[in-house]
Amino acid sequence: MIFYFSGTGNSEWVAKKVADKLSDKAVDIISLDLAKLRGEMKIESEKYIGFVFPVYAWGVPEPMLNFVKKLKGANEETNAFTFGICTCGEDAGLAMKKLSKTYPLCSAYSIAMPNNYVIGSELESDEVVLSKIKNAESEIDKISLEISEGKKQYRVHEGSLASIKSSVVNKGFNKFARSTSPFWVIKDKCISCGLCAKGCPSKAIELENGNPVWKKGNCYQCLRCINSCPSKAIQYDKKTAGRKRYNIAKYV
Ligand SMILES: Cc1cc2nc3c(=O)[nH]c(=O)nc-3n(C[C@H](O)[C@H](O)[C@H](O)COP(=O)(O)O)c2cc1C
Ligand code: SF4
Ligand code: SF4
């Protein structure tokens, strides 16, 4: 069983491809009822247990970390080949080493995928996006083969200053940077489709008079809402006007 979390589709795409190659199943942790799953699946008899997710500030996103802790909580014995794959725009820091401390992993990988961090800078060109996706396809083939052969690997692009980024900077991100207050909507552009509210994994958004309102003070900052709004009506401070938006659905 391969568990995934994904904001803009990269990690979902990777998880489903790997699952397909391993003849296994990929499951979204956000819509997952763990208690129900436990009734249907026995961890000890799974062949593979995999976690696939985006890197957030050189760390593991909160929903994935919480899920992994819950899964580990039962402390079932497993002979499964355990692995983690993170997707990242550039580098992953020590995210996979941290995950491995919570849930021991036989193998850990990072895959460079298109950057979705539109609130930080302009996004990549279509050319760069397509080339990253193409390279990822061959990496997925290689990773899937290694996993199926039971080869233990640690192939993670940690990048520079990994230990500082994954500790101090990651803590700062989780404590201070996940506020929803910078999000706002250009009301004239909003077509009241409700996709932002429906798709938010934090359940932070509600529609009021047809427009989104961020009801929770903090969210996961997956950036699905701002990237997936069909009218580009969602903005973040003054940073995102005129910038591209990203969702893998446009490219695959
Ligand atoms: C809040 C946030 C933080 C991010 N931090 C990093 C990072 O530390 N390193 C990196 O290379 N990419 C970073 N990214 C880029 C994503 O990890 C990358 O685009 C990922 O493939 C998105 O996956 P998804 O489409 O499954 O959500 C960040 C993106 C977001 C939204
Ligand atoms: S996704 Fe965009 S257009 Fe649809 S309700 Fe939300 S802000 Fe409005
Ligand atoms: S409010 Fe937007 S960025 Fe925050 S979790 Fe929901 S969809 Fe993701």
mmCIF file of C-alpha atoms and ligand atoms in Angstrom:
data_model
loop_
_atom_site.group_PDB
_atom_site.id
_atom_site.type_symbol
_atom_site.label_atom_id
_atom_site.label_comp_id
_atom_site.label_asym_id
_atom_site.label_seq_id
_atom_site.Cartn_x
_atom_site.Cartn_y
_atom_site.Cartn_z
ATOM 1 C CA MET A 1 0.000 0.000 0.000
ATOM 2 C CA ILE A 2 1.333 3.422 -0.955
ATOM 3 C CA PHE A 3 0.098 6.387 1.050
ATOM 4 C CA TYR A 4 0.352 9.840 -0.475
ATOM 5 C CA PHE A 5 -0.295 13.492 0.255
ATOM 6 C CA SER A 6 -0.268 16.000 -2.584
ATOM 7 C CA GLY A 7 -1.148 19.669 -3.022
ATOM 8 C CA THR A 8 -0.827 20.195 -6.764
ATOM 9 C CA GLY A 9 -0.645 16.654 -8.097
ATOM 10 C CA ASN A 10 3.104 15.915 -8.345
ATOM 11 C CA SER A 11 3.233 13.472 -5.454
ATOM 12 C CA GLU A 12 -0.100 11.907 -6.405
ATOM 13 C CA TRP A 13 1.218 11.321 -9.930
ATOM 14 C CA VAL A 14 4.437 9.744 -8.590
ATOM 15 C CA ALA A 15 2.560 7.589 -6.050
ATOM 16 C CA LYS A 16 0.147 6.265 -8.674
ATOM 17 C CA LYS A 17 2.923 5.482 -11.160
ATOM 18 C CA VAL A 18 4.991 3.634 -8.550
ATOM 19 C CA ALA A 19 1.890 1.764 -7.336
ATOM 20 C CA ASP A 20 1.102 0.757 -10.891
ATOM 21 C CA LYS A 21 4.609 -0.583 -11.460
ATOM 22 C CA LEU A 22 4.548 -2.506 -8.176
ATOM 23 C CA SER A 23 0.991 -3.788 -8.827
ATOM 24 C CA ASP A 24 -0.006 -2.104 -5.594
ATOM 25 C CA LYS A 25 -2.517 0.549 -4.576
ATOM 26 C CA ALA A 26 -2.010 4.294 -3.947
ATOM 27 C CA VAL A 27 -4.230 5.923 -1.327
ATOM 28 C CA ASP A 28 -4.702 9.613 -0.503
ATOM 29 C CA ILE A 29 -4.185 10.037 3.257
ATOM 30 C CA ILE A 30 -6.533 13.036 3.394
ATOM 31 C CA SER A 31 -9.635 11.108 2.413
ATOM 32 C CA LEU A 32 -8.537 7.988 4.271
ATOM 33 C CA ASP A 33 -10.357 6.541 7.247
ATOM 34 C CA LEU A 34 -7.473 4.803 9.024
ATOM 35 C CA ALA A 35 -9.768 2.856 11.374
ATOM 36 C CA LYS A 36 -11.738 1.504 8.403
ATOM 37 C CA LEU A 37 -8.548 0.725 6.515
ATOM 38 C CA ARG A 38 -7.210 -1.244 9.444
ATOM 39 C CA GLY A 39 -10.304 -3.448 9.244
ATOM 40 C CA GLU A 40 -9.619 -4.143 5.571
ATOM 41 C CA MET A 41 -5.836 -4.356 5.481
ATOM 42 C CA LYS A 42 -3.277 -6.057 7.662
ATOM 43 C CA ILE A 43 -0.030 -4.116 7.874
ATOM 44 C CA GLU A 44 1.896 -7.300 8.627
ATOM 45 C CA SER A 45 0.861 -8.891 5.345
ATOM 46 C CA GLU A 46 1.513 -5.896 3.058
ATOM 47 C CA LYS A 47 4.338 -6.431 0.562
ATOM 48 C CA TYR A 48 5.169 -2.727 0.380
ATOM 49 C CA ILE A 49 4.469 0.242 2.615
ATOM 50 C CA GLY A 50 5.337 3.511 0.915
ATOM 51 C CA PHE A 51 4.902 7.195 1.704
ATOM 52 C CA VAL A 52 4.930 9.807 -1.060
ATOM 53 C CA PHE A 53 4.643 13.540 -0.381
ATOM 54 C CA PRO A 54 5.999 16.995 -1.257
ATOM 55 C CA VAL A 55 8.840 18.530 0.742
ATOM 56 C CA TYR A 56 7.750 21.622 2.676
ATOM 57 C CA ALA A 57 10.575 23.821 3.953
ATOM 58 C CA TRP A 58 13.010 20.874 3.851
ATOM 59 C CA GLY A 59 10.669 18.820 6.000
ATOM 60 C CA VAL A 60 7.721 16.447 5.932
ATOM 61 C CA PRO A 61 4.266 18.096 5.678
ATOM 62 C CA GLU A 62 2.322 17.964 8.933
ATOM 63 C CA PRO A 63 -0.539 15.778 7.634
ATOM 64 C CA MET A 64 1.914 13.131 6.400
ATOM 65 C CA LEU A 65 3.947 13.177 9.603
ATOM 66 C CA ASN A 66 0.785 12.838 11.702
ATOM 67 C CA PHE A 67 -0.476 10.017 9.519
ATOM 68 C CA VAL A 68 2.819 8.134 9.759
ATOM 69 C CA LYS A 69 2.817 8.544 13.553
ATOM 70 C CA LYS A 70 -0.705 7.110 13.740
ATOM 71 C CA LEU A 71 0.202 4.213 11.486
ATOM 72 C CA LYS A 72 3.258 3.535 13.595
ATOM 73 C CA GLY A 73 1.233 3.956 16.788
ATOM 74 C CA ALA A 74 -0.191 0.469 16.515
ATOM 75 C CA ASN A 75 3.363 -0.902 16.355
ATOM 76 C CA GLU A 76 2.374 -3.831 14.210
ATOM 77 C CA GLU A 77 5.169 -6.073 13.058
ATOM 78 C CA THR A 78 5.652 -5.877 9.319
ATOM 79 C CA ASN A 79 7.822 -7.662 6.821
ATOM 80 C CA ALA A 80 6.869 -5.126 4.177
ATOM 81 C CA PHE A 81 9.546 -3.322 2.212
ATOM 82 C CA THR A 82 9.103 0.220 3.552
ATOM 83 C CA PHE A 83 10.024 3.260 1.500
ATOM 84 C CA GLY A 84 9.527 6.985 1.228
ATOM 85 C CA ILE A 85 9.634 9.191 -1.859
ATOM 86 C CA CYS A 86 9.492 12.940 -1.558
ATOM 87 C CA THR A 87 8.952 15.276 -4.476
ATOM 88 C CA CYS A 88 10.668 18.654 -4.373
ATOM 89 C CA GLY A 89 11.417 21.595 -6.605
ATOM 90 C CA GLU A 90 15.118 21.476 -5.794
ATOM 91 C CA ASP A 91 16.298 19.859 -2.605
ATOM 92 C CA ALA A 92 14.852 17.871 0.257
ATOM 93 C CA GLY A 93 17.218 18.581 3.146
ATOM 94 C CA LEU A 94 16.977 15.929 5.839
ATOM 95 C CA ALA A 95 13.234 15.350 5.394
ATOM 96 C CA MET A 96 13.614 11.643 4.652
ATOM 97 C CA LYS A 97 16.010 11.043 7.544
ATOM 98 C CA LYS A 98 13.460 12.656 9.871
ATOM 99 C CA LEU A 99 10.658 10.506 8.472
ATOM 100 C CA SER A 100 12.794 7.416 8.865
ATOM 101 C CA LYS A 101 13.148 8.153 12.584
ATOM 102 C CA THR A 102 9.362 8.012 12.937
ATOM 103 C CA TYR A 103 8.848 5.074 10.599
ATOM 104 C CA PRO A 104 11.957 3.062 9.719
ATOM 105 C CA LEU A 105 12.397 3.037 5.952
ATOM 106 C CA CYS A 106 14.309 0.464 3.914
ATOM 107 C CA SER A 107 14.707 3.032 1.133
ATOM 108 C CA ALA A 108 14.310 6.759 0.692
ATOM 109 C CA TYR A 109 14.314 8.844 -2.471
ATOM 110 C CA SER A 110 13.721 12.374 -3.647
ATOM 111 C CA ILE A 111 12.466 13.238 -7.111
ATOM 112 C CA ALA A 112 12.854 16.723 -8.588
ATOM 113 C CA MET A 113 9.460 17.863 -9.831
ATOM 114 C CA PRO A 114 8.040 21.214 -10.960
ATOM 115 C CA ASN A 115 8.071 23.809 -8.212
ATOM 116 C CA ASN A 116 4.599 24.865 -7.037
ATOM 117 C CA TYR A 117 5.770 27.524 -4.532
ATOM 118 C CA VAL A 118 4.099 30.412 -6.331
ATOM 119 C CA ILE A 119 4.082 32.568 -3.190
ATOM 120 C CA GLY A 120 7.894 32.566 -3.187
ATOM 121 C CA SER A 121 8.799 33.374 -6.779
ATOM 122 C CA GLU A 122 7.643 33.094 -10.391
ATOM 123 C CA LEU A 123 7.156 29.466 -11.415
ATOM 124 C CA GLU A 124 9.153 27.546 -13.996
ATOM 125 C CA SER A 125 8.580 27.745 -17.744
ATOM 126 C CA ASP A 126 6.616 25.016 -19.543
ATOM 127 C CA GLU A 127 9.906 23.799 -20.993
ATOM 128 C CA VAL A 128 11.458 23.271 -17.559
ATOM 129 C CA VAL A 129 8.257 21.699 -16.215
ATOM 130 C CA LEU A 130 8.080 19.200 -19.076
ATOM 131 C CA SER A 131 11.745 18.320 -18.797
ATOM 132 C CA LYS A 132 11.446 17.697 -15.032
ATOM 133 C CA ILE A 133 8.427 15.441 -15.595
ATOM 134 C CA LYS A 134 10.284 13.506 -18.300
ATOM 135 C CA ASN A 135 13.316 12.968 -16.047
ATOM 136 C CA ALA A 136 11.008 11.943 -13.211
ATOM 137 C CA GLU A 137 9.467 9.218 -15.385
ATOM 138 C CA SER A 138 12.818 7.453 -15.790
ATOM 139 C CA GLU A 139 13.646 7.935 -12.102
ATOM 140 C CA ILE A 140 10.283 6.358 -11.204
ATOM 141 C CA ASP A 141 11.109 3.329 -13.400
ATOM 142 C CA LYS A 142 14.468 2.949 -11.662
ATOM 143 C CA ILE A 143 13.043 3.408 -8.165
ATOM 144 C CA SER A 144 10.215 0.940 -8.782
ATOM 145 C CA LEU A 145 12.651 -1.676 -10.057
ATOM 146 C CA GLU A 146 14.934 -1.249 -7.033
ATOM 147 C CA ILE A 147 11.977 -1.529 -4.657
ATOM 148 C CA SER A 148 10.641 -4.634 -6.407
ATOM 149 C CA GLU A 149 14.098 -6.217 -6.110
ATOM 150 C CA GLY A 150 14.276 -5.303 -2.416
ATOM 151 C CA LYS A 151 17.394 -3.154 -2.919
ATOM 152 C CA LYS A 152 17.928 -0.737 -0.054
ATOM 153 C CA GLN A 153 18.804 2.770 -1.235
ATOM 154 C CA TYR A 154 19.134 6.307 0.080
ATOM 155 C CA ARG A 155 19.056 8.551 -2.985
ATOM 156 C CA VAL A 156 17.970 11.931 -1.708
ATOM 157 C CA HIS A 157 19.171 15.280 -2.992
ATOM 158 C CA GLU A 158 19.672 16.949 0.383
ATOM 159 C CA GLY A 159 21.215 20.171 -0.955
ATOM 160 C CA SER A 160 23.420 22.603 0.937
ATOM 161 C CA LEU A 161 23.058 23.497 4.637
ATOM 162 C CA ALA A 162 20.583 20.629 4.941
ATOM 163 C CA SER A 163 20.770 20.303 8.686
ATOM 164 C CA ILE A 164 20.066 24.008 9.366
ATOM 165 C CA LYS A 165 17.283 24.166 6.773
ATOM 166 C CA SER A 166 15.568 21.040 8.102
ATOM 167 C CA SER A 167 15.755 22.180 11.717
ATOM 168 C CA VAL A 168 15.692 25.955 12.288
ATOM 169 C CA VAL A 169 14.087 26.973 8.986
ATOM 170 C CA ASN A 170 11.554 24.148 9.041
ATOM 171 C CA LYS A 171 10.518 24.998 12.605
ATOM 172 C CA GLY A 172 10.107 28.647 11.580
ATOM 173 C CA PHE A 173 7.953 27.613 8.625
ATOM 174 C CA ASN A 174 5.640 25.490 10.754
ATOM 175 C CA LYS A 175 5.364 28.097 13.486
ATOM 176 C CA PHE A 176 5.098 31.356 11.557
ATOM 177 C CA ALA A 177 4.625 30.841 7.820
ATOM 178 C CA ARG A 178 1.453 28.807 7.614
ATOM 179 C CA SER A 179 -0.975 31.612 8.320
ATOM 180 C CA THR A 180 -3.907 31.901 5.916
ATOM 181 C CA SER A 181 -4.231 35.668 6.451
ATOM 182 C CA PRO A 182 -2.231 36.648 3.325
ATOM 183 C CA PHE A 183 -4.735 34.816 1.065
ATOM 184 C CA TRP A 184 -7.401 36.968 -0.582
ATOM 185 C CA VAL A 185 -9.679 36.790 -3.593
ATOM 186 C CA ILE A 186 -10.314 39.110 -6.532
ATOM 187 C CA LYS A 187 -14.098 39.007 -6.298
ATOM 188 C CA ASP A 188 -14.702 40.134 -9.892
ATOM 189 C CA LYS A 189 -12.684 37.180 -11.152
ATOM 190 C CA CYS A 190 -14.170 34.506 -8.860
ATOM 191 C CA ILE A 191 -16.790 32.392 -10.656
ATOM 192 C CA SER A 192 -18.010 30.776 -7.399
ATOM 193 C CA CYS A 193 -17.164 27.264 -8.611
ATOM 194 C CA GLY A 194 -16.311 26.168 -5.055
ATOM 195 C CA LEU A 195 -13.230 24.175 -6.117
ATOM 196 C CA CYS A 196 -10.982 25.950 -3.622
ATOM 197 C CA ALA A 197 -13.200 25.077 -0.656
ATOM 198 C CA LYS A 198 -13.907 21.542 -1.831
ATOM 199 C CA GLY A 199 -10.253 20.754 -2.525
ATOM 200 C CA CYS A 200 -8.663 22.219 0.605
ATOM 201 C CA PRO A 201 -7.085 19.370 2.599
ATOM 202 C CA SER A 202 -7.069 21.509 5.768
ATOM 203 C CA LYS A 203 -10.776 22.282 5.384
ATOM 204 C CA ALA A 204 -9.769 25.887 5.947
ATOM 205 C CA ILE A 205 -11.944 27.488 3.257
ATOM 206 C CA GLU A 206 -15.688 28.146 3.121
ATOM 207 C CA LEU A 207 -17.673 29.968 0.476
ATOM 208 C CA GLU A 208 -19.558 33.020 1.698
ATOM 209 C CA ASN A 209 -21.768 34.810 -0.813
ATOM 210 C CA GLY A 210 -20.039 32.745 -3.494
ATOM 211 C CA ASN A 211 -16.479 33.763 -2.560
ATOM 212 C CA PRO A 212 -13.871 31.880 -0.528
ATOM 213 C CA VAL A 213 -13.190 32.891 3.053
ATOM 214 C CA TRP A 214 -10.258 31.362 4.947
ATOM 215 C CA LYS A 215 -11.908 30.342 8.196
ATOM 216 C CA LYS A 216 -8.885 28.784 9.862
ATOM 217 C CA GLY A 217 -5.925 30.900 10.926
ATOM 218 C CA ASN A 218 -3.399 28.316 9.730
ATOM 219 C CA CYS A 219 -3.411 25.647 7.066
ATOM 220 C CA TYR A 220 -1.013 23.087 5.560
ATOM 221 C CA GLN A 221 0.047 25.639 2.920
ATOM 222 C CA CYS A 222 -0.208 23.046 0.169
ATOM 223 C CA LEU A 223 -1.030 25.904 -2.263
ATOM 224 C CA ARG A 224 -3.692 23.861 -4.026
ATOM 225 C CA CYS A 225 -6.254 26.665 -3.726
ATOM 226 C CA ILE A 226 -4.122 29.389 -5.282
ATOM 227 C CA ASN A 227 -2.652 27.113 -7.948
ATOM 228 C CA SER A 228 -5.864 25.385 -8.965
ATOM 229 C CA CYS A 229 -8.385 28.235 -9.078
ATOM 230 C CA PRO A 230 -9.594 28.190 -12.707
ATOM 231 C CA SER A 231 -9.877 32.010 -12.775
ATOM 232 C CA LYS A 232 -6.601 32.842 -11.006
ATOM 233 C CA ALA A 233 -8.804 34.755 -8.571
ATOM 234 C CA ILE A 234 -6.842 33.731 -5.478
ATOM 235 C CA GLN A 235 -3.849 35.845 -4.484
ATOM 236 C CA TYR A 236 -1.305 35.818 -1.665
ATOM 237 C CA ASP A 237 -0.397 39.282 -0.404
ATOM 238 C CA LYS A 238 0.821 41.347 -3.324
ATOM 239 C CA LYS A 239 3.270 38.659 -4.402
ATOM 240 C CA THR A 240 1.314 36.519 -6.818
ATOM 241 C CA ALA A 241 -0.362 38.933 -9.243
ATOM 242 C CA GLY A 242 0.840 38.192 -12.757
ATOM 243 C CA ARG A 243 2.614 34.978 -11.771
ATOM 244 C CA LYS A 244 1.877 31.629 -13.402
ATOM 245 C CA ARG A 245 0.010 28.913 -11.538
ATOM 246 C CA TYR A 246 0.920 25.221 -11.417
ATOM 247 C CA ASN A 247 -0.953 21.947 -11.383
ATOM 248 C CA ILE A 248 0.431 18.791 -12.965
ATOM 249 C CA ALA A 249 -2.931 18.057 -14.622
ATOM 250 C CA LYS A 250 -2.043 20.557 -17.350
ATOM 251 C CA TYR A 251 1.067 18.583 -18.334
ATOM 252 C CA VAL A 252 0.278 14.858 -18.090
HETATM 253 C C1 LIG B 1 4.930 25.245 1.487
HETATM 254 C C2 LIG B 1 5.888 24.692 0.481
HETATM 255 C C3 LIG B 1 7.213 24.519 0.815
HETATM 256 C C4 LIG B 1 8.107 23.980 -0.120
HETATM 257 N N1 LIG B 1 9.395 23.750 0.269
HETATM 258 C C5 LIG B 1 10.257 23.180 -0.600
HETATM 259 C C6 LIG B 1 11.596 22.862 -0.190
HETATM 260 O O1 LIG B 1 11.981 23.025 0.960
HETATM 261 N N2 LIG B 1 12.439 22.347 -1.111
HETATM 262 C C7 LIG B 1 12.053 22.127 -2.413
HETATM 263 O O2 LIG B 1 12.878 21.689 -3.212
HETATM 264 N N3 LIG B 1 10.777 22.364 -2.824
HETATM 265 C C8 LIG B 1 9.871 22.886 -1.943
HETATM 266 N N4 LIG B 1 8.571 23.122 -2.332
HETATM 267 C C9 LIG B 1 8.144 22.684 -3.682
HETATM 268 C C10 LIG B 1 7.373 21.365 -3.632
HETATM 269 O O3 LIG B 1 7.953 20.473 -2.714
HETATM 270 C C11 LIG B 1 7.283 20.674 -4.995
HETATM 271 O O4 LIG B 1 6.833 21.517 -5.988
HETATM 272 C C12 LIG B 1 6.417 19.423 -4.883
HETATM 273 O O5 LIG B 1 6.712 18.556 -5.947
HETATM 274 C C13 LIG B 1 4.925 19.715 -4.884
HETATM 275 O O6 LIG B 1 4.241 18.497 -4.793
HETATM 276 P P1 LIG B 1 2.669 18.325 -4.902
HETATM 277 O O7 LIG B 1 2.274 18.756 -6.305
HETATM 278 O O8 LIG B 1 2.446 16.877 -4.692
HETATM 279 O O9 LIG B 1 2.036 19.180 -3.878
HETATM 280 C C14 LIG B 1 7.659 23.648 -1.429
HETATM 281 C C15 LIG B 1 6.316 23.844 -1.764
HETATM 282 C C16 LIG B 1 5.436 24.344 -0.819
HETATM 283 C C17 LIG B 1 3.985 24.510 -1.201
HETATM 284 S S1 SF4 B 2 -11.692 28.188 -7.075
HETATM 285 FE FE1 SF4 B 2 -11.464 30.316 -7.690
HETATM 286 S S2 SF4 B 2 -13.259 30.740 -8.943
HETATM 287 FE FE2 SF4 B 2 -13.705 28.868 -7.787
HETATM 288 S S3 SF4 B 2 -14.748 29.612 -5.910
HETATM 289 FE FE3 SF4 B 2 -12.575 29.455 -5.435
HETATM 290 S S4 SF4 B 2 -11.770 31.519 -5.843
HETATM 291 FE FE4 SF4 B 2 -13.746 31.391 -6.842
HETATM 292 S S1 SF4 B 3 -6.078 26.992 2.350
HETATM 293 FE FE1 SF4 B 3 -5.153 26.623 0.349
HETATM 294 S S2 SF4 B 3 -2.973 26.393 0.835
HETATM 295 FE FE2 SF4 B 3 -4.067 26.138 2.748
HETATM 296 S S3 SF4 B 3 -4.366 23.911 2.938
HETATM 297 FE FE3 SF4 B 3 -6.208 24.791 1.965
HETATM 298 S S4 SF4 B 3 -5.845 24.546 -0.226
HETATM 299 FE FE4 SF4 B 3 -3.870 24.297 0.825
#
